[in-house]
């Protein structure tokens, strides 16, 4: 990791290191449990209660409790979970090999709040502003991720969010009613623009909550953050905010399938 040293001017290096530690712990648990399960099936070691639970969960297509204890929140069945995990690992592997991405896959982070803190920290250190006074403004971009060739001057581009209960209308660039029989809609690239909160101007927006899973609930972790709630984002709308609140509109980092 000499390529990504812990430096004052780039907090994303620290975020990357912390994420790799968390994912390595998860991978280690998955690997050891599968090796021991194979040995237990061959009769080489005793089939413990934990290994039996892993075996039963695999037969039922569910995430084993042993893995879930070290995992990021997920409601996916086992097959989809493994695919999702491999995609996350590929995201970080590409980051390591090619450098900090221009567009971050926000759904791929284990601890999303550390990524958001890293983005605000970079801005606060760059302009010598107390981090308590820094917040985000949000802008949905018109162009796809493939057209983005460089990072923004300040803040970060993120992708991977889904809207539940509404859709993003690219024609008018604001939140609109969902199409019939379509539960979720993909939210385009979002620019998280840090700035001094005292200078923010309130506009006609829906203050939309972002969750990691569709459960929309979590517990308070030792870090002081929720295990499921991520943040609130402002999405432009001409309708009253209560209209979308009554529809239960929220953004999700991942779907359940």
PDB file of C-alpha atoms in Angstrom:
ATOM      1  CA  UNK A   1       0.000   0.000   0.000  1.00  0.00           C
ATOM      2  CA  UNK A   2       2.986   2.308  -0.498  1.00  0.00           C
ATOM      3  CA  UNK A   3       1.074   3.673  -3.480  1.00  0.00           C
ATOM      4  CA  UNK A   4      -1.597   5.081  -1.129  1.00  0.00           C
ATOM      5  CA  UNK A   5       0.179   6.531   1.938  1.00  0.00           C
ATOM      6  CA  UNK A   6      -1.711   8.163   4.769  1.00  0.00           C
ATOM      7  CA  UNK A   7      -1.248  11.858   3.947  1.00  0.00           C
ATOM      8  CA  UNK A   8      -2.910  15.023   5.222  1.00  0.00           C
ATOM      9  CA  UNK A   9      -4.012  16.237   1.785  1.00  0.00           C
ATOM     10  CA  UNK A  10      -5.752  13.034   0.604  1.00  0.00           C
ATOM     11  CA  UNK A  11      -8.183  11.418   3.025  1.00  0.00           C
ATOM     12  CA  UNK A  12      -9.358   8.922   0.394  1.00  0.00           C
ATOM     13  CA  UNK A  13      -6.120   6.965   0.893  1.00  0.00           C
ATOM     14  CA  UNK A  14      -7.131   6.385   4.505  1.00  0.00           C
ATOM     15  CA  UNK A  15     -10.663   5.442   3.420  1.00  0.00           C
ATOM     16  CA  UNK A  16      -9.241   2.875   0.986  1.00  0.00           C
ATOM     17  CA  UNK A  17      -6.980   1.335   3.613  1.00  0.00           C
ATOM     18  CA  UNK A  18      -9.816   1.041   6.138  1.00  0.00           C
ATOM     19  CA  UNK A  19     -12.154  -0.499   3.568  1.00  0.00           C
ATOM     20  CA  UNK A  20      -9.551  -3.111   2.594  1.00  0.00           C
ATOM     21  CA  UNK A  21      -9.081  -4.074   6.253  1.00  0.00           C
ATOM     22  CA  UNK A  22     -12.835  -4.613   6.660  1.00  0.00           C
ATOM     23  CA  UNK A  23     -13.203  -6.625   3.466  1.00  0.00           C
ATOM     24  CA  UNK A  24     -10.128  -8.728   4.259  1.00  0.00           C
ATOM     25  CA  UNK A  25     -11.707  -9.676   7.595  1.00  0.00           C
ATOM     26  CA  UNK A  26     -14.883 -10.731   5.814  1.00  0.00           C
ATOM     27  CA  UNK A  27     -12.994 -12.716   3.167  1.00  0.00           C
ATOM     28  CA  UNK A  28     -10.960 -14.476   5.861  1.00  0.00           C
ATOM     29  CA  UNK A  29     -14.122 -15.622   7.667  1.00  0.00           C
ATOM     30  CA  UNK A  30     -15.704 -16.856   4.414  1.00  0.00           C
ATOM     31  CA  UNK A  31     -12.544 -18.699   3.365  1.00  0.00           C
ATOM     32  CA  UNK A  32     -11.874 -20.391   6.724  1.00  0.00           C
ATOM     33  CA  UNK A  33     -15.512 -21.462   7.150  1.00  0.00           C
ATOM     34  CA  UNK A  34     -15.619 -23.028   3.674  1.00  0.00           C
ATOM     35  CA  UNK A  35     -12.311 -24.852   4.206  1.00  0.00           C
ATOM     36  CA  UNK A  36     -13.481 -26.219   7.569  1.00  0.00           C
ATOM     37  CA  UNK A  37     -16.889 -27.134   6.145  1.00  0.00           C
ATOM     38  CA  UNK A  38     -15.223 -29.185   3.406  1.00  0.00           C
ATOM     39  CA  UNK A  39     -13.096 -30.965   6.031  1.00  0.00           C
ATOM     40  CA  UNK A  40     -16.193 -31.617   8.186  1.00  0.00           C
ATOM     41  CA  UNK A  41     -18.058 -33.151   5.243  1.00  0.00           C
ATOM     42  CA  UNK A  42     -15.094 -35.454   4.670  1.00  0.00           C
ATOM     43  CA  UNK A  43     -15.073 -36.417   8.345  1.00  0.00           C
ATOM     44  CA  UNK A  44     -11.668 -34.866   9.030  1.00  0.00           C
ATOM     45  CA  UNK A  45     -12.951 -32.423  11.674  1.00  0.00           C
ATOM     46  CA  UNK A  46     -16.010 -32.229  13.916  1.00  0.00           C
ATOM     47  CA  UNK A  47     -19.100 -30.598  12.375  1.00  0.00           C
ATOM     48  CA  UNK A  48     -19.664 -27.772  14.857  1.00  0.00           C
ATOM     49  CA  UNK A  49     -22.898 -25.870  15.283  1.00  0.00           C
ATOM     50  CA  UNK A  50     -21.485 -22.897  13.367  1.00  0.00           C
ATOM     51  CA  UNK A  51     -20.391 -25.059  10.435  1.00  0.00           C
ATOM     52  CA  UNK A  52     -23.769 -26.804  10.377  1.00  0.00           C
ATOM     53  CA  UNK A  53     -25.456 -23.394  10.236  1.00  0.00           C
ATOM     54  CA  UNK A  54     -23.227 -22.414   7.295  1.00  0.00           C
ATOM     55  CA  UNK A  55     -24.103 -25.664   5.515  1.00  0.00           C
ATOM     56  CA  UNK A  56     -27.858 -25.281   6.144  1.00  0.00           C
ATOM     57  CA  UNK A  57     -27.802 -21.641   5.024  1.00  0.00           C
ATOM     58  CA  UNK A  58     -26.028 -22.570   1.787  1.00  0.00           C
ATOM     59  CA  UNK A  59     -28.627 -25.237   1.071  1.00  0.00           C
ATOM     60  CA  UNK A  60     -31.405 -22.688   1.640  1.00  0.00           C
ATOM     61  CA  UNK A  61     -29.673 -19.956  -0.358  1.00  0.00           C
ATOM     62  CA  UNK A  62     -29.338 -17.661   2.675  1.00  0.00           C
ATOM     63  CA  UNK A  63     -26.407 -15.683   4.027  1.00  0.00           C
ATOM     64  CA  UNK A  64     -24.776 -17.685   6.877  1.00  0.00           C
ATOM     65  CA  UNK A  65     -24.860 -15.963  10.243  1.00  0.00           C
ATOM     66  CA  UNK A  66     -21.092 -16.399  10.629  1.00  0.00           C
ATOM     67  CA  UNK A  67     -20.557 -14.364   7.468  1.00  0.00           C
ATOM     68  CA  UNK A  68     -23.256 -11.804   8.272  1.00  0.00           C
ATOM     69  CA  UNK A  69     -21.546 -11.004  11.598  1.00  0.00           C
ATOM     70  CA  UNK A  70     -18.498  -9.701   9.677  1.00  0.00           C
ATOM     71  CA  UNK A  71     -20.373  -8.434   6.637  1.00  0.00           C
ATOM     72  CA  UNK A  72     -21.832  -5.146   5.480  1.00  0.00           C
ATOM     73  CA  UNK A  73     -25.671  -4.938   5.694  1.00  0.00           C
ATOM     74  CA  UNK A  74     -27.351  -6.961   2.942  1.00  0.00           C
ATOM     75  CA  UNK A  75     -30.764  -8.550   2.384  1.00  0.00           C
ATOM     76  CA  UNK A  76     -29.705 -10.375  -0.773  1.00  0.00           C
ATOM     77  CA  UNK A  77     -29.967 -14.173  -1.136  1.00  0.00           C
ATOM     78  CA  UNK A  78     -26.670 -16.035  -1.042  1.00  0.00           C
ATOM     79  CA  UNK A  79     -26.105 -16.191  -4.816  1.00  0.00           C
ATOM     80  CA  UNK A  80     -26.709 -12.473  -5.301  1.00  0.00           C
ATOM     81  CA  UNK A  81     -24.659 -11.679  -2.200  1.00  0.00           C
ATOM     82  CA  UNK A  82     -21.604 -13.480  -3.582  1.00  0.00           C
ATOM     83  CA  UNK A  83     -21.980 -11.661  -6.916  1.00  0.00           C
ATOM     84  CA  UNK A  84     -22.301  -8.345  -5.064  1.00  0.00           C
ATOM     85  CA  UNK A  85     -19.253  -9.102  -2.897  1.00  0.00           C
ATOM     86  CA  UNK A  86     -17.117  -9.962  -5.919  1.00  0.00           C
ATOM     87  CA  UNK A  87     -18.218  -6.738  -7.648  1.00  0.00           C
ATOM     88  CA  UNK A  88     -17.212  -4.728  -4.576  1.00  0.00           C
ATOM     89  CA  UNK A  89     -13.814  -6.426  -4.456  1.00  0.00           C
ATOM     90  CA  UNK A  90     -13.313  -5.704  -8.154  1.00  0.00           C
ATOM     91  CA  UNK A  91     -14.141  -2.031  -7.531  1.00  0.00           C
ATOM     92  CA  UNK A  92     -11.422  -1.749  -4.895  1.00  0.00           C
ATOM     93  CA  UNK A  93      -8.965  -3.800  -6.949  1.00  0.00           C
ATOM     94  CA  UNK A  94      -9.439  -1.380  -9.876  1.00  0.00           C
ATOM     95  CA  UNK A  95      -8.977   1.541  -7.454  1.00  0.00           C
ATOM     96  CA  UNK A  96      -5.650   0.070  -6.281  1.00  0.00           C
ATOM     97  CA  UNK A  97      -4.365  -0.681  -9.777  1.00  0.00           C
ATOM     98  CA  UNK A  98      -5.503   2.403 -11.713  1.00  0.00           C
ATOM     99  CA  UNK A  99      -5.764   5.081  -9.023  1.00  0.00           C
ATOM    100  CA  UNK A 100      -8.583   6.941  -7.313  1.00  0.00           C
ATOM    101  CA  UNK A 101     -11.709   6.653  -9.502  1.00  0.00           C
ATOM    102  CA  UNK A 102     -13.344   9.671 -11.122  1.00  0.00           C
ATOM    103  CA  UNK A 103     -16.759   8.309 -10.124  1.00  0.00           C
ATOM    104  CA  UNK A 104     -17.121   6.390  -6.862  1.00  0.00           C
ATOM    105  CA  UNK A 105     -19.511   3.458  -6.546  1.00  0.00           C
ATOM    106  CA  UNK A 106     -21.062   4.558  -3.252  1.00  0.00           C
ATOM    107  CA  UNK A 107     -22.911   1.247  -2.874  1.00  0.00           C
ATOM    108  CA  UNK A 108     -19.614  -0.640  -2.828  1.00  0.00           C
ATOM    109  CA  UNK A 109     -18.326   0.752   0.457  1.00  0.00           C
ATOM    110  CA  UNK A 110     -18.482  -1.312   3.621  1.00  0.00           C
ATOM    111  CA  UNK A 111     -18.658   1.777   5.855  1.00  0.00           C
ATOM    112  CA  UNK A 112     -20.118   4.493   3.643  1.00  0.00           C
ATOM    113  CA  UNK A 113     -19.914   7.193   6.308  1.00  0.00           C
ATOM    114  CA  UNK A 114     -16.109   7.047   6.308  1.00  0.00           C
ATOM    115  CA  UNK A 115     -16.130   7.817   2.575  1.00  0.00           C
ATOM    116  CA  UNK A 116     -18.407  10.829   3.114  1.00  0.00           C
ATOM    117  CA  UNK A 117     -16.216  12.039   5.970  1.00  0.00           C
ATOM    118  CA  UNK A 118     -13.162  11.672   3.728  1.00  0.00           C
ATOM    119  CA  UNK A 119     -14.777  13.872   1.068  1.00  0.00           C
ATOM    120  CA  UNK A 120     -15.657  16.628   3.561  1.00  0.00           C
ATOM    121  CA  UNK A 121     -12.238  16.319   5.205  1.00  0.00           C
ATOM    122  CA  UNK A 122     -10.431  16.918   1.917  1.00  0.00           C
ATOM    123  CA  UNK A 123     -12.462  20.090   1.355  1.00  0.00           C
ATOM    124  CA  UNK A 124     -12.026  21.330   4.931  1.00  0.00           C
ATOM    125  CA  UNK A 125      -8.261  20.836   4.824  1.00  0.00           C
ATOM    126  CA  UNK A 126      -7.923  22.379   1.371  1.00  0.00           C
ATOM    127  CA  UNK A 127      -9.679  25.623   2.340  1.00  0.00           C
ATOM    128  CA  UNK A 128      -8.768  25.543   6.074  1.00  0.00           C
ATOM    129  CA  UNK A 129     -12.381  25.417   7.285  1.00  0.00           C
ATOM    130  CA  UNK A 130     -13.557  23.619  10.462  1.00  0.00           C
ATOM    131  CA  UNK A 131     -15.072  20.311   9.326  1.00  0.00           C
ATOM    132  CA  UNK A 132     -18.101  20.958  11.583  1.00  0.00           C
ATOM    133  CA  UNK A 133     -19.032  23.854   9.276  1.00  0.00           C
ATOM    134  CA  UNK A 134     -18.830  21.765   6.092  1.00  0.00           C
ATOM    135  CA  UNK A 135     -21.796  20.030   4.476  1.00  0.00           C
ATOM    136  CA  UNK A 136     -22.883  18.777   1.084  1.00  0.00           C
ATOM    137  CA  UNK A 137     -24.973  20.238  -1.692  1.00  0.00           C
ATOM    138  CA  UNK A 138     -26.222  17.817  -4.300  1.00  0.00           C
ATOM    139  CA  UNK A 139     -26.445  18.006  -8.082  1.00  0.00           C
ATOM    140  CA  UNK A 140     -27.746  15.217 -10.314  1.00  0.00           C
ATOM    141  CA  UNK A 141     -25.687  15.105 -13.502  1.00  0.00           C
ATOM    142  CA  UNK A 142     -27.140  14.825 -17.005  1.00  0.00           C
ATOM    143  CA  UNK A 143     -24.363  12.677 -18.464  1.00  0.00           C
ATOM    144  CA  UNK A 144     -23.526   8.989 -17.768  1.00  0.00           C
ATOM    145  CA  UNK A 145     -20.450   7.782 -15.877  1.00  0.00           C
ATOM    146  CA  UNK A 146     -18.682   6.857 -19.131  1.00  0.00           C
ATOM    147  CA  UNK A 147     -18.574  10.526 -20.167  1.00  0.00           C
ATOM    148  CA  UNK A 148     -16.830  11.648 -16.979  1.00  0.00           C
ATOM    149  CA  UNK A 149     -13.084  11.803 -17.629  1.00  0.00           C
ATOM    150  CA  UNK A 150     -11.854  13.674 -14.561  1.00  0.00           C
ATOM    151  CA  UNK A 151     -12.724  14.294 -10.931  1.00  0.00           C
ATOM    152  CA  UNK A 152     -14.563  17.465  -9.879  1.00  0.00           C
ATOM    153  CA  UNK A 153     -12.491  20.334  -8.472  1.00  0.00           C
ATOM    154  CA  UNK A 154     -14.194  19.870  -5.099  1.00  0.00           C
ATOM    155  CA  UNK A 155     -16.317  17.015  -3.833  1.00  0.00           C
ATOM    156  CA  UNK A 156     -16.968  13.642  -5.460  1.00  0.00           C
ATOM    157  CA  UNK A 157     -19.103  12.041  -8.145  1.00  0.00           C
ATOM    158  CA  UNK A 158     -21.014   8.974  -6.939  1.00  0.00           C
ATOM    159  CA  UNK A 159     -23.144   6.339  -8.646  1.00  0.00           C
ATOM    160  CA  UNK A 160     -25.130   3.300  -7.591  1.00  0.00           C
ATOM    161  CA  UNK A 161     -28.209   4.748  -5.875  1.00  0.00           C
ATOM    162  CA  UNK A 162     -31.779   3.603  -6.515  1.00  0.00           C
ATOM    163  CA  UNK A 163     -34.989   5.570  -5.884  1.00  0.00           C
ATOM    164  CA  UNK A 164     -37.881   3.736  -4.254  1.00  0.00           C
ATOM    165  CA  UNK A 165     -41.368   5.248  -4.502  1.00  0.00           C
ATOM    166  CA  UNK A 166     -40.438   7.745  -7.231  1.00  0.00           C
ATOM    167  CA  UNK A 167     -38.212   8.149 -10.288  1.00  0.00           C
ATOM    168  CA  UNK A 168     -35.723  10.661 -11.595  1.00  0.00           C
ATOM    169  CA  UNK A 169     -37.091  12.452 -14.667  1.00  0.00           C
ATOM    170  CA  UNK A 170     -34.187  13.273 -17.013  1.00  0.00           C
ATOM    171  CA  UNK A 171     -36.389  15.550 -19.113  1.00  0.00           C
ATOM    172  CA  UNK A 172     -37.158  18.023 -16.349  1.00  0.00           C
ATOM    173  CA  UNK A 173     -34.233  17.013 -14.063  1.00  0.00           C
ATOM    174  CA  UNK A 174     -36.301  16.513 -10.935  1.00  0.00           C
ATOM    175  CA  UNK A 175     -38.128  13.856  -8.935  1.00  0.00           C
ATOM    176  CA  UNK A 176     -41.323  12.631 -10.575  1.00  0.00           C
ATOM    177  CA  UNK A 177     -43.987   9.957 -10.123  1.00  0.00           C
ATOM    178  CA  UNK A 178     -42.963   6.345 -10.712  1.00  0.00           C
ATOM    179  CA  UNK A 179     -44.016   4.560 -13.880  1.00  0.00           C
ATOM    180  CA  UNK A 180     -46.672   1.911 -13.451  1.00  0.00           C
ATOM    181  CA  UNK A 181     -45.395  -1.413 -12.030  1.00  0.00           C
ATOM    182  CA  UNK A 182     -41.822  -0.122 -11.673  1.00  0.00           C
ATOM    183  CA  UNK A 183     -40.813  -0.144  -8.005  1.00  0.00           C
ATOM    184  CA  UNK A 184     -37.271   1.183  -8.305  1.00  0.00           C
ATOM    185  CA  UNK A 185     -35.533   3.663 -10.573  1.00  0.00           C
ATOM    186  CA  UNK A 186     -31.811   4.184 -11.062  1.00  0.00           C
ATOM    187  CA  UNK A 187     -30.544   7.579  -9.888  1.00  0.00           C
ATOM    188  CA  UNK A 188     -27.958   9.093 -12.291  1.00  0.00           C
ATOM    189  CA  UNK A 189     -24.510  10.315 -11.278  1.00  0.00           C
ATOM    190  CA  UNK A 190     -24.731  12.499  -8.186  1.00  0.00           C
ATOM    191  CA  UNK A 191     -22.215  15.247  -7.458  1.00  0.00           C
ATOM    192  CA  UNK A 192     -21.645  15.717  -3.738  1.00  0.00           C
ATOM    193  CA  UNK A 193     -20.444  19.329  -3.538  1.00  0.00           C
ATOM    194  CA  UNK A 194     -18.958  20.265  -0.153  1.00  0.00           C
ATOM    195  CA  UNK A 195     -19.271  23.806   1.121  1.00  0.00           C
ATOM    196  CA  UNK A 196     -19.882  25.924   4.193  1.00  0.00           C
ATOM    197  CA  UNK A 197     -23.380  25.135   5.427  1.00  0.00           C
ATOM    198  CA  UNK A 198     -23.911  28.762   6.503  1.00  0.00           C
ATOM    199  CA  UNK A 199     -23.744  29.800   2.844  1.00  0.00           C
ATOM    200  CA  UNK A 200     -26.210  27.206   1.530  1.00  0.00           C
ATOM    201  CA  UNK A 201     -29.415  28.558  -0.023  1.00  0.00           C
ATOM    202  CA  UNK A 202     -32.568  26.504   0.542  1.00  0.00           C
ATOM    203  CA  UNK A 203     -34.376  25.633  -2.715  1.00  0.00           C
ATOM    204  CA  UNK A 204     -37.440  23.609  -3.701  1.00  0.00           C
ATOM    205  CA  UNK A 205     -36.117  20.160  -2.878  1.00  0.00           C
ATOM    206  CA  UNK A 206     -37.125  16.874  -1.316  1.00  0.00           C
ATOM    207  CA  UNK A 207     -34.782  15.978   1.539  1.00  0.00           C
ATOM    208  CA  UNK A 208     -34.466  12.302   0.625  1.00  0.00           C
ATOM    209  CA  UNK A 209     -33.067   9.727   3.075  1.00  0.00           C
ATOM    210  CA  UNK A 210     -30.463   7.245   1.812  1.00  0.00           C
ATOM    211  CA  UNK A 211     -30.323   3.705   3.229  1.00  0.00           C
ATOM    212  CA  UNK A 212     -27.968   0.805   2.597  1.00  0.00           C
ATOM    213  CA  UNK A 213     -30.843  -1.706   2.329  1.00  0.00           C
ATOM    214  CA  UNK A 214     -34.599  -1.575   1.866  1.00  0.00           C
ATOM    215  CA  UNK A 215     -35.137  -2.479   5.541  1.00  0.00           C
ATOM    216  CA  UNK A 216     -34.896   1.263   6.318  1.00  0.00           C
ATOM    217  CA  UNK A 217     -33.855   0.548   9.872  1.00  0.00           C
ATOM    218  CA  UNK A 218     -30.638  -0.111  11.682  1.00  0.00           C
ATOM    219  CA  UNK A 219     -28.894   0.012  15.011  1.00  0.00           C
ATOM    220  CA  UNK A 220     -26.506   2.588  16.382  1.00  0.00           C
ATOM    221  CA  UNK A 221     -22.976   1.224  15.972  1.00  0.00           C
ATOM    222  CA  UNK A 222     -19.979   1.944  18.201  1.00  0.00           C
ATOM    223  CA  UNK A 223     -18.912   4.685  15.772  1.00  0.00           C
ATOM    224  CA  UNK A 224     -22.093   6.631  16.521  1.00  0.00           C
ATOM    225  CA  UNK A 225     -23.507   5.991  13.035  1.00  0.00           C
ATOM    226  CA  UNK A 226     -26.508   3.911  12.034  1.00  0.00           C
ATOM    227  CA  UNK A 227     -25.768   0.528  10.481  1.00  0.00           C
ATOM    228  CA  UNK A 228     -28.289   1.270   7.712  1.00  0.00           C
ATOM    229  CA  UNK A 229     -29.020   4.996   7.374  1.00  0.00           C
ATOM    230  CA  UNK A 230     -26.372   6.827   5.331  1.00  0.00           C
ATOM    231  CA  UNK A 231     -27.355  10.473   4.805  1.00  0.00           C
ATOM    232  CA  UNK A 232     -29.997  12.870   3.474  1.00  0.00           C
ATOM    233  CA  UNK A 233     -29.731  14.168  -0.085  1.00  0.00           C
ATOM    234  CA  UNK A 234     -31.604  17.116  -1.625  1.00  0.00           C
ATOM    235  CA  UNK A 235     -33.403  16.288  -4.879  1.00  0.00           C
ATOM    236  CA  UNK A 236     -35.122  19.070  -6.885  1.00  0.00           C
ATOM    237  CA  UNK A 237     -38.921  18.957  -7.032  1.00  0.00           C
ATOM    238  CA  UNK A 238     -41.765  21.361  -7.713  1.00  0.00           C
ATOM    239  CA  UNK A 239     -44.166  19.414  -5.507  1.00  0.00           C
ATOM    240  CA  UNK A 240     -44.403  19.919  -1.738  1.00  0.00           C
ATOM    241  CA  UNK A 241     -41.980  17.841   0.300  1.00  0.00           C
ATOM    242  CA  UNK A 242     -44.923  16.218   2.110  1.00  0.00           C
ATOM    243  CA  UNK A 243     -46.038  14.717  -1.220  1.00  0.00           C
ATOM    244  CA  UNK A 244     -42.924  12.525  -1.371  1.00  0.00           C
ATOM    245  CA  UNK A 245     -42.855  11.887   2.375  1.00  0.00           C
ATOM    246  CA  UNK A 246     -46.370  10.409   2.155  1.00  0.00           C
ATOM    247  CA  UNK A 247     -45.159   8.135  -0.650  1.00  0.00           C
ATOM    248  CA  UNK A 248     -42.238   6.985   1.455  1.00  0.00           C
ATOM    249  CA  UNK A 249     -39.665   7.956  -1.175  1.00  0.00           C
ATOM    250  CA  UNK A 250     -36.102   6.986  -0.275  1.00  0.00           C
ATOM    251  CA  UNK A 251     -32.829   6.210  -1.997  1.00  0.00           C
ATOM    252  CA  UNK A 252     -31.223   2.780  -1.560  1.00  0.00           C
ATOM    253  CA  UNK A 253     -27.623   1.703  -2.051  1.00  0.00           C
ATOM    254  CA  UNK A 254     -28.652  -1.825  -3.027  1.00  0.00           C
ATOM    255  CA  UNK A 255     -31.725  -3.836  -3.949  1.00  0.00           C
ATOM    256  CA  UNK A 256     -32.773  -7.131  -2.407  1.00  0.00           C
ATOM    257  CA  UNK A 257     -32.383  -9.330  -5.486  1.00  0.00           C
TER     258      UNK A 257
END
